[in-house]
């Protein structure tokens, strides 16, 4: 997966995905996507997440072709930063 972060004060992260790659997000963050992205929603986390103000639903986006693209945006002013989580910590 490749990505690019653009825009201020409402940033957007644009992602290019290969066939079979998936992204899991909270609802309401997707801004646009290509026709070859499949989306489905699942419940996750239960009442604890609900009481903390987080969504209990997760959206799962799956690329059905190489070069599929999807963009996610912030709903309030700020920054989007990239964190490398491959080592399990940040």
Tab-separated table of N, CA, C and O in Angstrom:
chain	number	residue	atom	x	y	z
A	1	UNK	N	0.839	-1.168	0.000
A	1	UNK	CA	0.000	0.000	0.000
A	1	UNK	C	0.887	1.234	0.000
A	1	UNK	O	1.869	1.302	0.722
A	2	UNK	N	0.481	2.199	-0.799
A	2	UNK	CA	1.162	3.482	-0.854
A	2	UNK	C	0.166	4.549	-0.416
A	2	UNK	O	-1.032	4.402	-0.630
A	3	UNK	N	0.679	5.613	0.202
A	3	UNK	CA	-0.218	6.674	0.634
A	3	UNK	C	0.446	8.025	0.504
A	3	UNK	O	1.661	8.141	0.453
A	4	UNK	N	-0.407	9.062	0.466
A	4	UNK	CA	0.063	10.439	0.438
A	4	UNK	C	-0.877	11.271	1.298
A	4	UNK	O	-2.102	11.158	1.176
A	5	UNK	N	-0.309	12.081	2.175
A	5	UNK	CA	-1.087	12.960	3.047
A	5	UNK	C	-1.040	14.360	2.450
A	5	UNK	O	0.040	14.894	2.186
A	6	UNK	N	-2.218	14.964	2.214
A	6	UNK	CA	-2.288	16.292	1.610
A	6	UNK	C	-3.306	17.154	2.349
A	6	UNK	O	-4.182	16.648	3.036
A	7	UNK	N	-3.189	18.449	2.146
A	7	UNK	CA	-4.210	19.384	2.608
A	7	UNK	C	-4.015	19.949	3.994
A	7	UNK	O	-3.488	19.292	4.874
A	8	UNK	N	-4.453	21.194	4.142
A	8	UNK	CA	-4.558	21.863	5.431
A	8	UNK	C	-5.705	22.848	5.327
A	8	UNK	O	-5.965	23.362	4.233
A	9	UNK	N	-6.429	23.161	6.310
A	9	UNK	CA	-6.356	22.644	7.671
A	9	UNK	C	-7.119	21.326	7.863
A	9	UNK	O	-7.093	20.756	8.938
A	10	UNK	N	-7.803	20.845	6.813
A	10	UNK	CA	-8.525	19.573	6.880
A	10	UNK	C	-7.790	18.549	6.011
A	10	UNK	O	-8.058	18.434	4.821
A	11	UNK	N	-6.835	17.808	6.586
A	11	UNK	CA	-6.006	16.912	5.779
A	11	UNK	C	-6.750	15.678	5.290
A	11	UNK	O	-7.784	15.284	5.837
A	12	UNK	N	-6.194	15.087	4.236
A	12	UNK	CA	-6.725	13.864	3.628
A	12	UNK	C	-5.549	12.924	3.404
A	12	UNK	O	-4.463	13.366	3.029
A	13	UNK	N	-5.751	11.640	3.640
A	13	UNK	CA	-4.745	10.646	3.282
A	13	UNK	C	-5.318	9.822	2.131
A	13	UNK	O	-6.406	9.270	2.236
A	14	UNK	N	-4.605	9.834	1.003
A	14	UNK	CA	-5.016	9.103	-0.192
A	14	UNK	C	-4.178	7.831	-0.270
A	14	UNK	O	-2.949	7.902	-0.232
A	15	UNK	N	-4.836	6.681	-0.390
A	15	UNK	CA	-4.153	5.388	-0.378
A	15	UNK	C	-4.379	4.661	-1.698
A	15	UNK	O	-5.495	4.622	-2.206
A	16	UNK	N	-3.301	4.075	-2.218
A	16	UNK	CA	-3.367	3.220	-3.396
A	16	UNK	C	-3.144	1.792	-2.905
A	16	UNK	O	-2.136	1.509	-2.244
A	17	UNK	N	-4.077	0.904	-3.214
A	17	UNK	CA	-4.046	-0.456	-2.679
A	17	UNK	C	-3.922	-1.483	-3.801
A	17	UNK	O	-4.374	-1.252	-4.917
A	18	UNK	N	-3.325	-2.613	-3.479
A	18	UNK	CA	-3.235	-3.732	-4.409
A	18	UNK	C	-4.343	-4.731	-4.106
A	18	UNK	O	-4.885	-4.760	-2.999
A	19	UNK	N	-4.655	-5.560	-5.079
A	19	UNK	CA	-5.726	-6.553	-4.940
A	19	UNK	C	-5.552	-7.356	-3.636
A	19	UNK	O	-4.473	-7.831	-3.337
A	20	UNK	N	-6.648	-7.436	-2.856
A	20	UNK	CA	-6.660	-8.213	-1.618
A	20	UNK	C	-6.262	-7.452	-0.371
A	20	UNK	O	-6.505	-7.925	0.735
A	21	UNK	N	-5.658	-6.276	-0.501
A	21	UNK	CA	-5.305	-5.498	0.684
A	21	UNK	C	-6.567	-4.959	1.335
A	21	UNK	O	-7.543	-4.636	0.653
A	22	UNK	N	-6.530	-4.848	2.669
A	22	UNK	CA	-7.685	-4.365	3.424
A	22	UNK	C	-7.285	-3.210	4.324
A	22	UNK	O	-6.152	-3.130	4.786
A	23	UNK	N	-8.252	-2.342	4.583
A	23	UNK	CA	-8.114	-1.272	5.565
A	23	UNK	C	-9.313	-1.350	6.488
A	23	UNK	O	-10.437	-1.552	6.038
A	24	UNK	N	-9.075	-1.165	7.789
A	24	UNK	CA	-10.141	-1.167	8.781
A	24	UNK	C	-10.185	0.219	9.410
A	24	UNK	O	-9.167	0.710	9.894
A	25	UNK	N	-11.361	0.850	9.379
A	25	UNK	CA	-11.495	2.218	9.888
A	25	UNK	C	-12.772	2.353	10.701
A	25	UNK	O	-13.662	1.511	10.636
A	26	UNK	N	-12.860	3.443	11.447
A	26	UNK	CA	-14.116	3.796	12.093
A	26	UNK	C	-15.011	4.455	11.052
A	26	UNK	O	-14.530	5.021	10.073
A	27	UNK	N	-16.301	4.380	11.277
A	27	UNK	CA	-17.260	4.963	10.345
A	27	UNK	C	-17.096	6.463	10.213
A	27	UNK	O	-16.681	7.141	11.149
A	28	UNK	N	-17.390	6.982	9.016
A	28	UNK	CA	-17.405	8.408	8.796
A	28	UNK	C	-16.107	9.024	8.339
A	28	UNK	O	-16.048	10.228	8.113
A	29	UNK	N	-15.047	8.241	8.173
A	29	UNK	CA	-13.768	8.837	7.785
A	29	UNK	C	-13.482	8.747	6.285
A	29	UNK	O	-12.662	9.499	5.774
A	30	UNK	N	-14.147	7.858	5.558
A	30	UNK	CA	-13.902	7.704	4.126
A	30	UNK	C	-14.478	8.897	3.378
A	30	UNK	O	-15.600	9.315	3.626
A	31	UNK	N	-13.668	9.480	2.473
A	31	UNK	CA	-14.089	10.650	1.704
A	31	UNK	C	-14.461	10.254	0.285
A	31	UNK	O	-15.486	10.657	-0.228
A	32	UNK	N	-13.591	9.482	-0.384
A	32	UNK	CA	-13.905	8.968	-1.719
A	32	UNK	C	-13.146	7.672	-1.938
A	32	UNK	O	-12.183	7.381	-1.242
A	33	UNK	N	-13.628	6.886	-2.926
A	33	UNK	CA	-12.962	5.627	-3.252
A	33	UNK	C	-13.284	5.238	-4.687
A	33	UNK	O	-14.257	5.718	-5.268
A	34	UNK	N	-12.451	4.370	-5.259
A	34	UNK	CA	-12.686	3.884	-6.608
A	34	UNK	C	-13.771	2.807	-6.584
A	34	UNK	O	-14.106	2.265	-5.521
A	35	UNK	N	-14.319	2.506	-7.755
A	35	UNK	CA	-15.412	1.529	-7.851
A	35	UNK	C	-14.993	0.114	-7.502
A	35	UNK	O	-15.845	-0.726	-7.233
A	36	UNK	N	-13.694	-0.169	-7.511
A	36	UNK	CA	-13.240	-1.529	-7.248
A	36	UNK	C	-12.853	-1.765	-5.790
A	36	UNK	O	-12.157	-2.719	-5.466
A	37	UNK	N	-13.332	-0.929	-4.892
A	37	UNK	CA	-13.177	-1.135	-3.447
A	37	UNK	C	-14.490	-1.696	-2.923
A	37	UNK	O	-15.565	-1.168	-3.209
A	38	UNK	N	-14.404	-2.773	-2.164
A	38	UNK	CA	-15.586	-3.374	-1.535
A	38	UNK	C	-15.594	-2.981	-0.061
A	38	UNK	O	-14.564	-3.050	0.611
A	39	UNK	N	-16.749	-2.575	0.453
A	39	UNK	CA	-16.858	-2.168	1.846
A	39	UNK	C	-17.897	-3.005	2.565
A	39	UNK	O	-18.952	-3.302	2.006
A	40	UNK	N	-17.586	-3.399	3.802
A	40	UNK	CA	-18.623	-3.951	4.666
A	40	UNK	C	-18.370	-3.474	6.093
A	40	UNK	O	-17.262	-3.075	6.445
A	41	UNK	N	-19.428	-3.461	6.880
A	41	UNK	CA	-19.396	-2.930	8.238
A	41	UNK	C	-19.613	-4.061	9.222
A	41	UNK	O	-20.429	-4.947	8.993
A	42	UNK	N	-18.886	-4.002	10.336
A	42	UNK	CA	-19.008	-5.012	11.373
A	42	UNK	C	-19.039	-4.336	12.741
A	42	UNK	O	-18.507	-3.239	12.903
A	43	UNK	N	-19.667	-4.968	13.704
A	43	UNK	CA	-19.653	-4.473	15.076
A	43	UNK	C	-18.337	-4.864	15.724
A	43	UNK	O	-17.806	-5.931	15.468
A	44	UNK	N	-17.794	-3.970	16.561
A	44	UNK	CA	-16.519	-4.271	17.213
A	44	UNK	C	-16.423	-3.518	18.527
A	44	UNK	O	-16.571	-2.312	18.555
A	45	UNK	N	-16.186	-4.216	19.608
A	45	UNK	CA	-15.867	-3.542	20.853
A	45	UNK	C	-16.992	-3.440	21.864
A	45	UNK	O	-16.735	-3.296	23.041
A	46	UNK	N	-18.228	-3.475	21.457
A	46	UNK	CA	-19.336	-3.498	22.392
A	46	UNK	C	-19.539	-2.232	23.201
A	46	UNK	O	-19.213	-1.128	22.784
A	47	UNK	N	-20.076	-2.406	24.402
A	47	UNK	CA	-20.503	-1.276	25.226
A	47	UNK	C	-19.364	-0.403	25.718
A	47	UNK	O	-19.540	0.804	25.880
A	48	UNK	N	-18.194	-0.988	25.975
A	48	UNK	CA	-17.058	-0.181	26.434
A	48	UNK	C	-16.724	0.921	25.454
A	48	UNK	O	-16.476	2.062	25.845
A	49	UNK	N	-16.711	0.596	24.164
A	49	UNK	CA	-16.410	1.595	23.134
A	49	UNK	C	-17.538	2.630	23.062
A	49	UNK	O	-17.289	3.808	22.875
A	50	UNK	N	-18.782	2.170	23.212
A	50	UNK	CA	-19.918	3.078	23.143
A	50	UNK	C	-19.861	4.109	24.274
A	50	UNK	O	-20.038	5.308	24.052
A	51	UNK	N	-19.568	3.676	25.502
A	51	UNK	CA	-19.513	4.590	26.639
A	51	UNK	C	-18.313	5.531	26.590
A	51	UNK	O	-18.331	6.594	27.185
A	52	UNK	N	-17.266	5.158	25.871
A	52	UNK	CA	-16.094	6.033	25.764
A	52	UNK	C	-16.243	7.055	24.637
A	52	UNK	O	-15.351	7.856	24.397
A	53	UNK	N	-17.369	7.012	23.917
A	53	UNK	CA	-17.616	7.961	22.846
A	53	UNK	C	-17.154	7.488	21.485
A	53	UNK	O	-17.267	8.203	20.510
A	54	UNK	N	-16.595	6.288	21.406
A	54	UNK	CA	-16.145	5.738	20.134
A	54	UNK	C	-17.266	4.954	19.473
A	54	UNK	O	-18.212	4.526	20.117
A	55	UNK	N	-17.144	4.748	18.190
A	55	UNK	CA	-18.130	3.986	17.439
A	55	UNK	C	-17.976	2.495	17.745
A	55	UNK	O	-16.854	2.005	17.915
A	56	UNK	N	-19.078	1.777	17.802
A	56	UNK	CA	-18.997	0.325	17.986
A	56	UNK	C	-18.936	-0.389	16.639
A	56	UNK	O	-18.867	-1.605	16.594
A	57	UNK	N	-18.936	0.379	15.554
A	57	UNK	CA	-18.881	-0.211	14.217
A	57	UNK	C	-17.544	0.090	13.545
A	57	UNK	O	-16.971	1.153	13.740
A	58	UNK	N	-17.072	-0.862	12.761
A	58	UNK	CA	-15.855	-0.700	11.965
A	58	UNK	C	-16.192	-0.965	10.508
A	58	UNK	O	-16.970	-1.856	10.190
A	59	UNK	N	-15.599	-0.174	9.623
A	59	UNK	CA	-15.743	-0.397	8.190
A	59	UNK	C	-14.491	-1.099	7.689
A	59	UNK	O	-13.375	-0.706	8.034
A	60	UNK	N	-14.675	-2.118	6.873
A	60	UNK	CA	-13.564	-2.852	6.277
A	60	UNK	C	-13.626	-2.641	4.772
A	60	UNK	O	-14.634	-2.950	4.136
A	61	UNK	N	-12.541	-2.082	4.211
A	61	UNK	CA	-12.452	-1.797	2.783
A	61	UNK	C	-11.446	-2.765	2.175
A	61	UNK	O	-10.320	-2.875	2.656
A	62	UNK	N	-11.840	-3.465	1.106
A	62	UNK	CA	-10.980	-4.448	0.452
A	62	UNK	C	-10.808	-4.070	-1.022
A	62	UNK	O	-11.791	-3.835	-1.720
A	63	UNK	N	-9.546	-4.043	-1.468
A	63	UNK	CA	-9.249	-3.742	-2.879
A	63	UNK	C	-9.533	-4.985	-3.713
A	63	UNK	O	-9.062	-6.068	-3.408
A	64	UNK	N	-10.295	-4.835	-4.772
A	64	UNK	CA	-10.619	-5.938	-5.678
A	64	UNK	C	-9.797	-5.890	-6.958
A	64	UNK	O	-9.954	-6.747	-7.820
A	65	UNK	N	-8.906	-4.904	-7.082
A	65	UNK	CA	-8.030	-4.795	-8.260
A	65	UNK	C	-6.772	-4.036	-7.853
A	65	UNK	O	-6.797	-3.227	-6.922
A	66	UNK	N	-5.670	-4.303	-8.540
A	66	UNK	CA	-4.452	-3.529	-8.317
A	66	UNK	C	-4.714	-2.072	-8.687
A	66	UNK	O	-5.438	-1.781	-9.640
A	67	UNK	N	-4.151	-1.152	-7.909
A	67	UNK	CA	-4.322	0.269	-8.192
A	67	UNK	C	-5.620	0.860	-7.678
A	67	UNK	O	-5.957	1.989	-8.016
A	68	UNK	N	-6.353	0.105	-6.853
A	68	UNK	CA	-7.569	0.662	-6.237
A	68	UNK	C	-7.162	1.827	-5.344
A	68	UNK	O	-6.073	1.843	-4.785
A	69	UNK	N	-8.037	2.823	-5.202
A	69	UNK	CA	-7.677	3.938	-4.344
A	69	UNK	C	-8.833	4.311	-3.428
A	69	UNK	O	-10.003	4.076	-3.731
A	70	UNK	N	-8.461	4.867	-2.285
A	70	UNK	CA	-9.433	5.294	-1.285
A	70	UNK	C	-8.809	6.459	-0.521
A	70	UNK	O	-7.589	6.530	-0.390
A	71	UNK	N	-9.633	7.374	-0.059
A	71	UNK	CA	-9.145	8.530	0.689
A	71	UNK	C	-9.925	8.669	1.983
A	71	UNK	O	-11.136	8.422	2.025
A	72	UNK	N	-9.216	9.061	3.025
A	72	UNK	CA	-9.803	9.284	4.348
A	72	UNK	C	-9.474	10.698	4.784
A	72	UNK	O	-8.363	11.178	4.560
A	73	UNK	N	-10.442	11.362	5.411
A	73	UNK	CA	-10.234	12.748	5.823
A	73	UNK	C	-10.609	12.982	7.262
A	73	UNK	O	-11.375	12.229	7.861
A	74	UNK	N	-10.045	14.049	7.798
A	74	UNK	CA	-10.355	14.464	9.160
A	74	UNK	C	-11.669	15.235	9.169
A	74	UNK	O	-12.001	15.923	8.211
A	75	UNK	N	-12.397	15.139	10.262
A	75	UNK	CA	-13.665	15.866	10.379
A	75	UNK	C	-13.490	17.182	11.136
A	75	UNK	O	-14.451	17.899	11.359
A	76	UNK	N	-12.255	17.493	11.534
A	76	UNK	CA	-11.960	18.745	12.211
A	76	UNK	C	-10.530	19.164	11.855
A	76	UNK	O	-9.724	18.327	11.435
A	77	UNK	N	-10.176	20.433	12.010
A	77	UNK	CA	-8.841	20.892	11.631
A	77	UNK	C	-7.749	20.189	12.435
A	77	UNK	O	-7.947	19.848	13.599
A	78	UNK	N	-6.620	19.972	11.799
A	78	UNK	CA	-5.501	19.337	12.486
A	78	UNK	C	-4.506	18.776	11.501
A	78	UNK	O	-4.364	19.277	10.389
A	79	UNK	N	-3.824	17.704	11.913
A	79	UNK	CA	-2.817	17.060	11.085
A	79	UNK	C	-3.059	15.561	11.062
A	79	UNK	O	-3.552	14.996	12.027
A	80	UNK	N	-2.670	14.935	9.984
A	80	UNK	CA	-2.589	13.480	9.901
A	80	UNK	C	-1.106	13.167	9.790
A	80	UNK	O	-0.409	13.752	8.955
A	81	UNK	N	-0.610	12.292	10.656
A	81	UNK	CA	0.797	11.917	10.599
A	81	UNK	C	0.914	10.415	10.380
A	81	UNK	O	0.037	9.649	10.789
A	82	UNK	N	1.982	10.007	9.730
A	82	UNK	CA	2.233	8.590	9.475
A	82	UNK	C	3.059	8.017	10.631
A	82	UNK	O	4.058	8.595	11.029
A	83	UNK	N	2.609	6.882	11.173
A	83	UNK	CA	3.342	6.169	12.217
A	83	UNK	C	3.662	4.765	11.713
A	83	UNK	O	2.797	4.073	11.222
A	84	UNK	N	4.905	4.335	11.874
A	84	UNK	CA	5.315	2.988	11.497
A	84	UNK	C	5.054	2.062	12.668
A	84	UNK	O	5.717	2.140	13.698
A	85	UNK	N	4.076	1.177	12.537
A	85	UNK	CA	3.678	0.284	13.630
A	85	UNK	C	4.148	-1.149	13.416
A	85	UNK	O	3.718	-2.051	14.122
A	86	UNK	N	5.049	-1.373	12.475
A	86	UNK	CA	5.501	-2.741	12.194
A	86	UNK	C	6.178	-3.392	13.378
A	86	UNK	O	6.132	-4.600	13.519
A	87	UNK	N	6.796	-2.628	14.261
A	87	UNK	CA	7.473	-3.202	15.421
A	87	UNK	C	6.556	-3.322	16.629
A	87	UNK	O	7.009	-3.663	17.718
A	88	UNK	N	5.289	-2.972	16.479
A	88	UNK	CA	4.314	-3.149	17.541
A	88	UNK	C	4.250	-2.039	18.556
A	88	UNK	O	3.560	-2.177	19.561
A	89	UNK	N	4.938	-0.938	18.360
A	89	UNK	CA	4.855	0.165	19.312
A	89	UNK	C	4.979	1.480	18.583
A	89	UNK	O	5.438	1.550	17.464
A	90	UNK	N	4.584	2.546	19.230
A	90	UNK	CA	4.719	3.892	18.683
A	90	UNK	C	5.023	4.802	19.804
A	90	UNK	O	5.278	5.805	19.989
